[in-house]
């Protein structure tokens, strides 16, 4: 719903800043999507008067005009417009002006003659001939409005309204109108609301002599009001009406069509105007359609009707689909002389069903299907007649037809302030509650709240509490915990997983999500042994197919699938991670007494109780391309472990470990099991060449899988920060000769154990194999940093530590390099 602020001010003085207005209405329950100021893209365009028009000395198609624009002296403008002449009032874009689309006007020369601006046409200003019917749509806009020379074009032609766009929920159809939003505005700001009762004078005449109305289905049409206008004059609507329709997003057409649209926007009640000469027999019948009956609607489409649809018909044929759209010949023509105005109440659900069945949506149907005020039909008919008389568009008969079968009973709800305060958690006085509700149009009788007829959404005490709350201010209601409900917060495991996820993202990983159910063939693809425990799976009873028939016991195939898909779609590099579950079946099956699950064993059928599988969470990382290699993956894992407070882990060659059968998916010499003491934290390494070929990965690929439960068991609960050291560090360098087969990690572990608590850091800075080194040997160099927090280390302490180091290394077969 688009609301014209000029129109709104007819009913309530809303002169506050537009941003304050939008915020307040949103907070009181009428959500504002945004607002738009008309002509905001137009600057430095004024009203000008052409003083003279002469030929261009160098161009036959151009003219030189002297134009008065309200300045001390006229300005010169070169134009090719043929529809302007001396004395015309036109919009002038001066030097520096900006027009819709960001088009800027600057002074310059046209064929050697200076021009200090430009004349504007309708399209140049973002307007159409519907906005100003008298204007030439192809030429310069010659203004016929009352205005002054030099006046800003916005105020001169009424291009200065502000339109506010509301998102109206389906339970508040009363707000699909200017008066409805005026009520909300008045209630929100506690302002005076003025919606006058429409009246019209009319001319003598009995409508019953010209028209007859019968309602044949009083359940679907409870009220039908009709009136007649004679001697009509079809012409454009006045500027003020065109401006308001334009600001509301409705295109002006002619005075009678515009009146029906104006009343619909003003009161939320759709109306229709019929040309009486096309109502055969001058007899309107509100009836159900006949199966197979057809009608050509105003959009030019022939539609077939069914007997559950309501139509407005004359004595021979349907002339409109009730509440949805008029027929082809029901509209107003240029030669129409007598018009029938219709204002009716149609049952919402049948309008919805008809609109959906015909695939026909209109402004009328969107309002009727949500529900309109059941008591407003006659008010809107009177308002339409009032506008007809104001516009001098015809002679309104003073008598009307009102077929009223409505059985409207106001909605009454118990008014219980104590209950409302308890429900909202507030302490609002009875008087304030009544004030808030009174501002919204509610009344009180016999201890009950009586809802106004336009509030069809009120039905219980909670609805009344909501009305109190939104005017009181949701932001004024103190926050409190739900009674009887535990405070929602993350579990320790959830917090831990979030930390891992954030760390993986910060290291350049992109998170993926894969299916938990996979194909049994996955196990062959990663080279699992036939007797592997990972081949024991939970089978799905009703799988979509063999490819999704079991629950996965390892996440590695899922990651390889995604890496393969990226590689084969020419993604040059990838670094992906997934936090997901594996499903390890329970090892025991017990006889099932009261269950319904059947299992067969030989020729006998038994009932078994199947325990739920274990569902350990895993962090799986996969990468290829770019800088991806074994050490990049290892460094990423070390950063993750450091983030959760795990240090001093060991990397054991996966080929020498029985920790997991997943090692068969990895290269035997370029993979490792990650240990913290005796706890297996995960496995990592380069994917086995055979597995790479199976997944059609044409480059070296790397995989890691970390066990989240085990990570949590050894992670530091709290990170302890050490103060800056007060005493200097002592550094010693060691160059060792050892067997090539000894892992440098084992040497580092020996160094750490020998130095003890004064060790600060061990850094491997060189590994060398060459001519100076015996075959089968390697040179390894470490930098050892030692520091005490109790005082400066003495040479004796540092030398003692180094002696212990050399002794520990000697036990491993490592000696000082000579």
Coordinates of N, CA, C and O in Angstrom, one line a residue, residues 76-153:
X76 N 19.0 32.7 -22.9 CA 18.8 32.2 -24.3 C 18.9 30.7 -24.3 O 19.7 30.1 -23.7
X77 N 17.9 30.1 -25.0 CA 17.8 28.7 -25.2 C 17.6 28.3 -26.6 O 16.7 28.9 -27.3
X78 N 18.4 27.4 -27.1 CA 18.3 26.9 -28.5 C 17.5 25.6 -28.4 O 17.9 24.7 -27.6
X79 N 16.5 25.4 -29.2 CA 15.6 24.3 -29.2 C 15.2 23.9 -30.6 O 15.2 24.6 -31.5
X80 N 14.7 22.6 -30.7 CA 14.2 22.1 -31.9 C 12.7 21.9 -31.8 O 12.0 21.4 -32.7
X81 N 12.1 22.4 -30.7 CA 10.6 22.2 -30.4 C 9.8 23.0 -31.3 O 10.0 24.3 -31.4
X82 N 8.8 22.4 -32.0 CA 8.0 23.2 -32.9 C 6.6 23.5 -32.2 O 5.9 24.3 -32.8
X83 N 6.3 22.9 -31.1 CA 5.0 23.1 -30.5 C 5.0 24.2 -29.5 O 4.0 24.4 -28.8
X84 N 6.1 25.0 -29.3 CA 6.1 26.1 -28.4 C 6.1 27.4 -29.2 O 6.5 27.5 -30.4
X85 N 5.6 28.5 -28.6 CA 5.5 29.8 -29.2 C 5.7 30.8 -28.2 O 5.8 30.6 -27.0
X86 N 5.8 32.0 -28.7 CA 6.0 33.2 -27.8 C 4.8 33.3 -26.8 O 3.6 33.1 -27.2
X87 N 5.1 33.4 -25.5 CA 4.1 33.5 -24.4 C 3.8 32.2 -23.7 O 3.1 32.2 -22.7
X88 N 4.3 31.1 -24.2 CA 4.1 29.8 -23.6 C 4.8 29.7 -22.3 O 5.9 30.2 -22.1
X89 N 4.2 29.0 -21.3 CA 4.8 28.7 -20.0 C 5.3 27.3 -20.1 O 4.5 26.4 -20.3
X90 N 6.6 27.1 -19.8 CA 7.2 25.8 -20.0 C 8.2 25.5 -18.9 O 8.7 26.4 -18.2
X91 N 8.5 24.2 -18.6 CA 9.6 23.9 -17.7 C 11.0 24.1 -18.3 O 11.2 23.7 -19.5
X92 N 11.8 24.8 -17.6 CA 13.2 25.1 -18.1 C 14.2 24.5 -17.2 O 14.3 24.8 -16.0
X93 N 15.1 23.6 -17.8 CA 16.2 23.0 -17.1 C 17.4 24.0 -17.2 O 17.9 24.1 -18.3
X94 N 17.8 24.6 -16.1 CA 18.9 25.6 -16.2 C 20.2 24.9 -16.2 O 20.3 23.7 -16.0
X95 N 21.2 25.7 -16.4 CA 22.6 25.2 -16.4 C 22.9 24.6 -15.0 O 22.6 25.1 -14.0
X96 N 23.3 23.3 -15.1 CA 23.6 22.5 -13.8 C 22.4 21.7 -13.4 O 22.5 21.0 -12.4
X97 N 21.3 21.7 -14.1 CA 20.1 20.9 -13.7 C 20.4 19.5 -13.9 O 21.2 19.0 -14.7
X98 N 19.7 18.7 -13.0 CA 19.8 17.2 -13.1 C 18.4 16.7 -13.4 O 17.4 17.1 -12.7
X99 N 18.2 15.8 -14.3 CA 16.9 15.2 -14.7 C 16.9 13.7 -14.4 O 18.0 13.1 -14.1
X100 N 15.7 13.1 -14.3 CA 15.6 11.7 -14.0 C 16.6 10.8 -14.9 O 16.8 11.1 -16.1
X101 N 17.2 9.8 -14.2 CA 18.2 9.0 -14.9 C 19.6 9.6 -14.8 O 20.6 9.1 -15.3
X102 N 19.8 10.7 -14.0 CA 21.1 11.3 -13.8 C 21.6 12.2 -14.9 O 22.7 12.5 -15.0
X103 N 20.6 12.5 -15.9 CA 21.0 13.3 -17.0 C 21.3 14.8 -16.6 O 20.4 15.4 -16.0
X104 N 22.5 15.3 -16.9 CA 22.8 16.6 -16.4 C 22.8 17.6 -17.6 O 23.2 17.3 -18.7
X105 N 22.3 18.8 -17.3 CA 22.2 19.9 -18.3 C 23.3 20.9 -18.1 O 23.5 21.4 -16.9
X106 N 24.1 21.2 -19.1 CA 25.1 22.3 -19.0 C 25.0 23.2 -20.2 O 24.6 22.8 -21.3
X107 N 25.4 24.4 -19.9 CA 25.3 25.4 -21.0 C 26.4 25.0 -22.1 O 27.4 24.4 -21.8
X108 N 26.1 25.4 -23.3 CA 27.0 25.1 -24.4 C 26.5 25.8 -25.7 O 25.7 26.7 -25.7
X109 N 27.1 25.4 -26.8 CA 26.8 26.0 -28.1 C 26.2 25.0 -29.0 O 26.7 23.8 -29.1
X110 N 25.1 25.3 -29.7 CA 24.5 24.5 -30.7 C 24.6 25.2 -32.0 O 24.0 26.2 -32.2
X111 N 25.4 24.6 -32.9 CA 25.7 25.2 -34.2 C 26.1 26.6 -34.1 O 25.7 27.5 -34.8
X112 N 27.0 26.9 -33.1 CA 27.6 28.2 -33.0 C 26.8 29.2 -32.1 O 27.3 30.3 -31.9
X113 N 25.7 28.8 -31.7 CA 24.8 29.8 -30.9 C 24.7 29.2 -29.4 O 24.4 28.1 -29.2
X114 N 25.0 30.1 -28.5 CA 25.0 29.7 -27.1 C 23.6 29.4 -26.6 O 22.6 30.0 -26.9
X115 N 23.5 28.3 -25.7 CA 22.2 27.9 -25.1 C 22.5 27.7 -23.6 O 23.4 27.0 -23.3
X116 N 21.7 28.3 -22.8 CA 21.9 28.2 -21.3 C 20.9 27.4 -20.6 O 20.7 27.5 -19.4
X117 N 20.3 26.4 -21.3 CA 19.4 25.5 -20.7 C 18.7 24.7 -21.7 O 19.1 24.6 -22.9
X118 N 17.5 24.1 -21.2 CA 16.8 23.2 -22.1 C 15.3 23.2 -21.7 O 15.0 23.2 -20.5
X119 N 14.4 23.2 -22.7 CA 13.0 23.0 -22.4 C 12.7 21.5 -22.1 O 13.4 20.6 -22.7
X120 N 11.8 21.2 -21.2 CA 11.5 19.8 -20.8 C 10.1 19.4 -21.3 O 9.1 20.1 -21.3
X121 N 10.1 18.1 -21.8 CA 8.8 17.5 -22.1 C 8.4 16.6 -20.9 O 9.0 16.5 -19.9
X122 N 7.2 16.0 -21.1 CA 6.7 15.1 -20.0 C 7.7 14.0 -19.7 O 8.0 13.7 -18.5
X123 N 8.1 13.3 -20.7 CA 9.0 12.2 -20.5 C 10.3 12.6 -19.8 O 10.9 11.9 -19.1
X124 N 10.8 13.8 -20.2 CA 12.0 14.3 -19.6 C 11.9 14.5 -18.1 O 12.8 14.3 -17.3
X125 N 10.7 14.8 -17.6 CA 10.4 14.9 -16.2 C 9.9 13.7 -15.5 O 9.6 13.7 -14.3
X126 N 9.8 12.6 -16.3 CA 9.4 11.3 -15.7 C 7.9 11.2 -15.6 O 7.4 10.4 -14.8
X127 N 7.2 12.0 -16.4 CA 5.7 12.0 -16.4 C 5.1 11.4 -17.7 O 5.9 11.2 -18.6
X128 N 3.8 11.2 -17.7 CA 3.1 10.7 -18.9 C 1.9 11.6 -19.2 O 1.5 12.4 -18.4
X129 N 1.3 11.3 -20.3 CA 0.1 12.1 -20.6 C -1.1 11.7 -19.7 O -2.1 12.5 -19.6
X130 N -1.0 10.7 -18.9 CA -2.0 10.4 -17.9 C -1.9 11.4 -16.8 O -3.0 11.7 -16.1
X131 N -0.7 11.9 -16.5 CA -0.6 12.9 -15.5 C -1.0 14.3 -15.9 O -1.6 15.0 -15.1
X132 N -0.8 14.6 -17.2 CA -1.3 15.9 -17.7 C -1.9 15.6 -19.1 O -1.2 15.7 -20.1
X133 N -3.2 15.3 -19.2 CA -3.8 14.9 -20.4 C -3.7 15.9 -21.5 O -3.8 15.6 -22.7
X134 N -3.7 17.2 -21.1 CA -3.7 18.2 -22.1 C -2.4 18.4 -22.8 O -2.2 19.1 -23.8
X135 N -1.3 17.9 -22.3 CA 0.1 18.1 -22.8 C 0.4 17.3 -24.0 O -0.2 16.2 -24.2
X136 N 1.2 17.8 -24.9 CA 1.7 17.1 -26.1 C 2.7 16.1 -25.6 O 3.8 16.5 -25.2
X137 N 2.5 14.8 -25.7 CA 3.4 13.8 -25.2 C 4.7 13.7 -26.0 O 5.7 13.2 -25.6
X138 N 4.7 14.3 -27.3 CA 5.9 14.2 -28.1 C 6.7 15.5 -28.1 O 7.9 15.5 -28.4
X139 N 6.1 16.6 -27.6 CA 6.8 17.9 -27.6 C 7.1 18.4 -26.2 O 7.1 17.7 -25.2
X140 N 7.4 19.7 -26.1 CA 7.7 20.4 -24.9 C 6.4 20.5 -24.1 O 5.3 20.7 -24.6
X141 N 6.5 20.3 -22.8 CA 5.4 20.4 -21.9 C 5.0 21.9 -21.7 O 5.7 22.6 -21.0
X142 N 3.9 22.3 -22.3 CA 3.3 23.6 -22.2 C 2.4 23.7 -21.0 O 1.3 23.0 -21.0
X143 N 2.8 24.4 -19.9 CA 2.1 24.3 -18.7 C 0.8 25.2 -18.7 O 0.9 26.3 -19.1
X144 N -0.3 24.6 -18.3 CA -1.6 25.4 -18.2 C -2.0 25.6 -16.7 O -3.0 26.1 -16.5
X145 N -1.1 25.2 -15.8 CA -1.5 25.3 -14.4 C -1.2 26.8 -13.9 O -0.4 27.5 -14.6
X146 N -1.8 27.1 -12.8 CA -1.5 28.4 -12.2 C -0.2 28.4 -11.5 O 0.0 27.6 -10.6
X147 N 0.8 29.2 -12.0 CA 2.1 29.2 -11.4 C 2.8 30.5 -11.7 O 2.2 31.3 -12.5
X148 N 3.9 30.7 -11.1 CA 4.7 32.0 -11.3 C 6.0 31.7 -12.0 O 6.6 30.6 -11.9
X149 N 6.4 32.7 -12.8 CA 7.7 32.6 -13.5 C 8.8 32.4 -12.5 O 8.9 33.2 -11.5
X150 N 9.7 31.5 -12.7 CA 10.8 31.2 -11.8 C 10.5 30.2 -10.7 O 11.4 29.8 -9.9
X151 N 9.2 29.8 -10.6 CA 8.8 28.9 -9.5 C 9.5 27.5 -9.8 O 9.6 27.1 -10.9
X152 N 9.9 26.9 -8.7 CA 10.4 25.5 -8.8 C 9.4 24.6 -9.4 O 8.2 24.7 -9.0
X153 N 9.8 23.7 -10.3 CA 8.9 22.9 -11.1 C 8.1 21.9 -10.2 O 7.0 21.6 -10.5

